[in-house]
């Protein structure tokens, strides 16, 4: 019997859950929230890829040892059951016993596993994002008592469209079944994600990620009409705003969190894009709040079509531009400096050749200075070298360039409507209205989280931090004087003319200030 008056706690009580992508950034916060939403929640089956059959339990234990789960007991951890499988395989490559257990007992599926790399090869993106979704759909159809199927999509899946993007599934220009068939014959697909062949296939999409996520949404509509299905579209996901801890950033190895990790250490010092572009960001816990709320919503109503919501900021309420975001980075970094950093954390927007010149002068060139000793001494062979890190950064920023130069306007009417239907206490605790988020506070908490959880540094900003920050600021400006003096001395030694040496050194100094 469906009852839309139940609270989230009542809805999840006794329910057994199946989660894909559970050991990732969003997935781990989701699992913690499932343990929190109801003390009577059933088992939480977590799909884990483990070819050797010996690492699944260790991966789960490693996840549960994180500060994210510090408020939960060992008794609660017993509810988390790792299940070894392969996302793209038939029946997810489960043993008959596991498959029977899941189809008999599971009530809710959260599908968040995906390749989130913008530049993934087309075959890999199709296999994981489309075929992987099909496998979870097939599993959902076998479940005897399915209450909800929730798919974590992305707000960028419709970035091939312009104007107001509504909370509905837009038809893809390619058929998802044809794409999966094409992917099963790799020789027919272009190898490189930026090749002309791939661009011809993905059309107006900027990359294989958005293309395949839109295909997956279309697949869900074709396969799951009439079933309790929800599609969540988060935008750029930052650290947690409030729950279960402030500023949780996970491994900080993807998207903007990866950039922030390099930025607070003074390594990444430039961004490119349209200063007035609206940057759609959202805290991680808001995404998870919306995920739980949508499971509750579709699980307590009869719905004819998959329910779609955007979980993001928008231009009507509480938006932030790229220029404002960059300024907020610099302001918050000054208030919350790390224990140690390479150079004064400061980021500036640059475009066109100005960005390129700065990148090679102040990113690649310093990286080369470190890379050469790495090669000579043999260090860096077993880890990513600083030069490689800079190349990854350059590739990553180019992947984001498209989104930094566009204004995407997302409707959140359906999202707000559903939130208004929640119990008052639930709506407060599981809020996902971005208008309630203070962006400056979010970024401050992310910086603190990077210090504490990622870099394992002190949690509080002390006088020592402020002194080190002040020294770095003095060093920043002193650096200009040193460069000027070195340039002057060099040209004087070469030319033996004070006036020309002064003029050339002054031009170099002015160029660096402009840059």
CSV table of C-alpha atoms in Angstrom, one decimal, residues 78-269:
chain,number,residue,atom,x,y,z
A,78,UNK,CA,27.4,-5.2,9.6
A,79,UNK,CA,24.5,-4.0,7.5
A,80,UNK,CA,26.9,-3.2,4.7
A,81,UNK,CA,27.4,-6.3,2.4
A,82,UNK,CA,29.9,-6.2,-0.4
A,83,UNK,CA,28.9,-8.1,-3.5
A,84,UNK,CA,31.5,-8.9,-6.1
A,85,UNK,CA,30.4,-8.3,-9.6
A,86,UNK,CA,31.0,-6.6,-12.9
A,87,UNK,CA,28.7,-3.7,-13.9
A,88,UNK,CA,28.7,-4.4,-17.6
A,89,UNK,CA,28.2,-8.2,-17.4
A,90,UNK,CA,24.9,-10.0,-17.7
A,91,UNK,CA,23.3,-10.3,-14.2
A,92,UNK,CA,26.3,-8.2,-13.1
A,93,UNK,CA,28.3,-11.5,-13.1
A,94,UNK,CA,26.7,-12.4,-9.8
A,95,UNK,CA,26.8,-16.0,-8.5
A,96,UNK,CA,23.3,-17.7,-8.6
A,97,UNK,CA,23.2,-17.4,-4.8
A,98,UNK,CA,23.9,-13.7,-4.7
A,99,UNK,CA,21.5,-13.0,-7.6
A,100,UNK,CA,18.7,-14.9,-5.8
A,101,UNK,CA,19.4,-13.0,-2.5
A,102,UNK,CA,19.3,-9.6,-4.2
A,103,UNK,CA,16.2,-10.2,-6.4
A,104,UNK,CA,14.4,-11.7,-3.4
A,105,UNK,CA,15.3,-9.1,-0.8
A,106,UNK,CA,16.3,-5.8,-2.3
A,107,UNK,CA,13.7,-3.0,-2.4
A,108,UNK,CA,15.7,0.1,-3.6
A,109,UNK,CA,18.4,0.5,-6.2
A,110,UNK,CA,20.8,3.5,-6.3
A,111,UNK,CA,22.8,3.5,-9.5
A,112,UNK,CA,25.6,6.0,-9.3
A,113,UNK,CA,28.5,4.1,-10.9
A,114,UNK,CA,29.8,5.8,-14.0
A,115,UNK,CA,33.0,6.9,-15.7
A,116,UNK,CA,33.0,10.7,-15.1
A,117,UNK,CA,36.0,11.5,-17.2
A,118,UNK,CA,34.9,14.0,-19.9
A,119,UNK,CA,37.4,12.6,-22.4
A,120,UNK,CA,36.9,8.8,-21.9
A,121,UNK,CA,37.2,6.8,-25.1
A,122,UNK,CA,33.7,6.4,-26.6
A,123,UNK,CA,33.6,2.6,-26.2
A,124,UNK,CA,34.5,2.8,-22.5
A,125,UNK,CA,31.9,5.6,-21.9
A,126,UNK,CA,29.2,3.6,-23.7
A,127,UNK,CA,30.1,0.3,-21.9
A,128,UNK,CA,30.1,1.8,-18.4
A,129,UNK,CA,27.5,4.6,-18.7
A,130,UNK,CA,25.0,3.0,-21.0
A,131,UNK,CA,25.5,-0.8,-20.9
A,132,UNK,CA,26.1,-0.6,-17.1
A,133,UNK,CA,22.8,1.2,-16.7
A,134,UNK,CA,21.0,-1.4,-18.8
A,135,UNK,CA,22.4,-4.1,-16.5
A,136,UNK,CA,21.0,-2.4,-13.4
A,137,UNK,CA,17.7,-1.9,-15.2
A,138,UNK,CA,17.5,-5.6,-16.0
A,139,UNK,CA,18.3,-6.4,-12.4
A,140,UNK,CA,15.6,-4.0,-11.2
A,141,UNK,CA,13.0,-5.8,-13.4
A,142,UNK,CA,13.9,-9.1,-11.7
A,143,UNK,CA,13.4,-7.7,-8.2
A,144,UNK,CA,10.2,-9.0,-6.6
A,145,UNK,CA,9.5,-6.0,-4.4
A,146,UNK,CA,11.0,-2.9,-6.1
A,147,UNK,CA,10.1,0.3,-4.2
A,148,UNK,CA,12.4,2.7,-6.1
A,149,UNK,CA,15.1,2.8,-8.7
A,150,UNK,CA,17.2,6.0,-8.5
A,151,UNK,CA,19.7,7.0,-11.2
A,152,UNK,CA,22.5,9.6,-10.6
A,153,UNK,CA,22.8,11.4,-13.9
A,154,UNK,CA,24.3,14.8,-14.6
A,155,UNK,CA,22.9,18.3,-15.3
A,156,UNK,CA,25.4,18.4,-18.2
A,157,UNK,CA,23.8,15.5,-20.1
A,158,UNK,CA,21.7,18.1,-22.0
A,159,UNK,CA,24.6,20.5,-22.7
A,160,UNK,CA,23.9,20.1,-26.4
A,161,UNK,CA,20.8,22.2,-25.8
A,162,UNK,CA,20.5,25.9,-25.3
A,163,UNK,CA,18.0,28.0,-23.3
A,164,UNK,CA,16.2,26.8,-20.3
A,165,UNK,CA,16.8,23.1,-19.6
A,166,UNK,CA,13.7,21.5,-18.2
A,167,UNK,CA,13.4,18.6,-15.8
A,168,UNK,CA,12.5,16.1,-18.4
A,169,UNK,CA,14.3,13.5,-20.5
A,170,UNK,CA,15.4,15.0,-23.8
A,171,UNK,CA,15.5,12.6,-26.8
A,172,UNK,CA,19.0,11.7,-27.8
A,173,UNK,CA,20.0,12.0,-31.5
A,174,UNK,CA,21.4,8.4,-31.3
A,175,UNK,CA,19.6,5.3,-30.3
A,176,UNK,CA,21.1,3.8,-27.0
A,177,UNK,CA,20.6,0.2,-28.3
A,178,UNK,CA,22.4,1.0,-31.5
A,179,UNK,CA,25.3,2.6,-29.6
A,180,UNK,CA,25.6,-0.5,-27.4
A,181,UNK,CA,25.6,-2.7,-30.4
A,182,UNK,CA,28.3,-0.5,-32.0
A,183,UNK,CA,30.3,-0.7,-28.8
A,184,UNK,CA,30.2,-4.5,-28.9
A,185,UNK,CA,32.2,-4.3,-32.1
A,186,UNK,CA,35.2,-2.1,-31.1
A,187,UNK,CA,36.7,-2.0,-34.5
A,188,UNK,CA,33.8,0.1,-35.7
A,189,UNK,CA,34.4,2.9,-33.1
A,190,UNK,CA,37.1,5.6,-33.4
A,191,UNK,CA,39.9,5.2,-30.9
A,192,UNK,CA,40.4,8.7,-29.6
A,193,UNK,CA,37.7,10.8,-27.8
A,194,UNK,CA,38.7,13.9,-29.7
A,195,UNK,CA,38.8,12.4,-33.1
A,196,UNK,CA,36.6,13.5,-36.0
A,197,UNK,CA,34.8,10.2,-36.0
A,198,UNK,CA,33.8,10.6,-32.3
A,199,UNK,CA,32.7,14.1,-32.9
A,200,UNK,CA,30.5,13.0,-35.7
A,201,UNK,CA,28.8,10.4,-33.5
A,202,UNK,CA,28.3,12.6,-30.4
A,203,UNK,CA,27.1,15.6,-32.4
A,204,UNK,CA,26.6,18.8,-30.5
A,205,UNK,CA,27.7,17.2,-27.2
A,206,UNK,CA,31.0,18.6,-26.0
A,207,UNK,CA,32.3,15.2,-24.9
A,208,UNK,CA,31.6,11.4,-24.6
A,209,UNK,CA,30.5,11.8,-20.9
A,210,UNK,CA,27.5,14.1,-21.5
A,211,UNK,CA,26.6,12.1,-24.7
A,212,UNK,CA,26.5,8.7,-22.9
A,213,UNK,CA,24.7,10.1,-19.8
A,214,UNK,CA,21.9,11.4,-22.1
A,215,UNK,CA,21.8,8.0,-23.8
A,216,UNK,CA,21.4,6.3,-20.4
A,217,UNK,CA,18.5,8.6,-19.5
A,218,UNK,CA,16.8,7.7,-22.8
A,219,UNK,CA,17.4,4.0,-22.1
A,220,UNK,CA,15.7,4.4,-18.7
A,221,UNK,CA,12.6,5.9,-20.3
A,222,UNK,CA,12.4,3.2,-22.9
A,223,UNK,CA,12.8,0.4,-20.4
A,224,UNK,CA,11.2,1.6,-17.1
A,225,UNK,CA,8.0,3.5,-17.9
A,226,UNK,CA,5.4,2.7,-15.3
A,227,UNK,CA,8.0,1.7,-12.7
A,228,UNK,CA,9.1,3.8,-9.6
A,229,UNK,CA,12.0,5.6,-11.2
A,230,UNK,CA,13.8,8.8,-10.4
A,231,UNK,CA,16.6,10.6,-12.3
A,232,UNK,CA,18.8,13.1,-10.3
A,233,UNK,CA,20.9,15.6,-12.3
A,234,UNK,CA,23.6,17.2,-10.1
A,235,UNK,CA,25.9,19.8,-11.5
A,236,UNK,CA,29.5,20.4,-10.4
A,237,UNK,CA,29.7,18.6,-7.0
A,238,UNK,CA,31.8,20.2,-4.3
A,239,UNK,CA,32.4,18.9,-0.7
A,240,UNK,CA,29.8,18.5,1.9
A,241,UNK,CA,28.1,21.6,3.3
A,242,UNK,CA,26.8,20.1,6.5
A,243,UNK,CA,26.3,16.4,6.8
A,244,UNK,CA,27.7,14.1,8.0
A,245,UNK,CA,30.7,16.4,8.5
A,246,UNK,CA,31.5,19.8,7.0
A,247,UNK,CA,33.9,19.9,4.1
A,248,UNK,CA,34.2,16.2,3.3
A,249,UNK,CA,36.0,16.1,-0.1
A,250,UNK,CA,36.8,12.3,-0.4
A,251,UNK,CA,39.9,11.7,-2.4
A,252,UNK,CA,39.7,15.1,-4.2
A,253,UNK,CA,40.9,13.5,-7.4
A,254,UNK,CA,38.3,14.6,-9.9
A,255,UNK,CA,36.5,17.7,-11.2
A,256,UNK,CA,36.8,20.9,-9.4
A,257,UNK,CA,37.8,19.2,-6.1
A,258,UNK,CA,41.0,18.1,-7.8
A,259,UNK,CA,41.6,21.6,-8.9
A,260,UNK,CA,41.0,23.0,-5.4
A,261,UNK,CA,43.5,20.5,-3.9
A,262,UNK,CA,46.2,21.8,-6.2
A,263,UNK,CA,45.0,25.4,-5.7
A,264,UNK,CA,45.3,25.5,-1.9
A,265,UNK,CA,48.9,24.4,-2.2
A,266,UNK,CA,49.7,27.1,-4.7
A,267,UNK,CA,50.3,24.7,-7.6
A,268,UNK,CA,47.3,25.6,-9.8
A,269,UNK,CA,47.2,29.3,-10.2
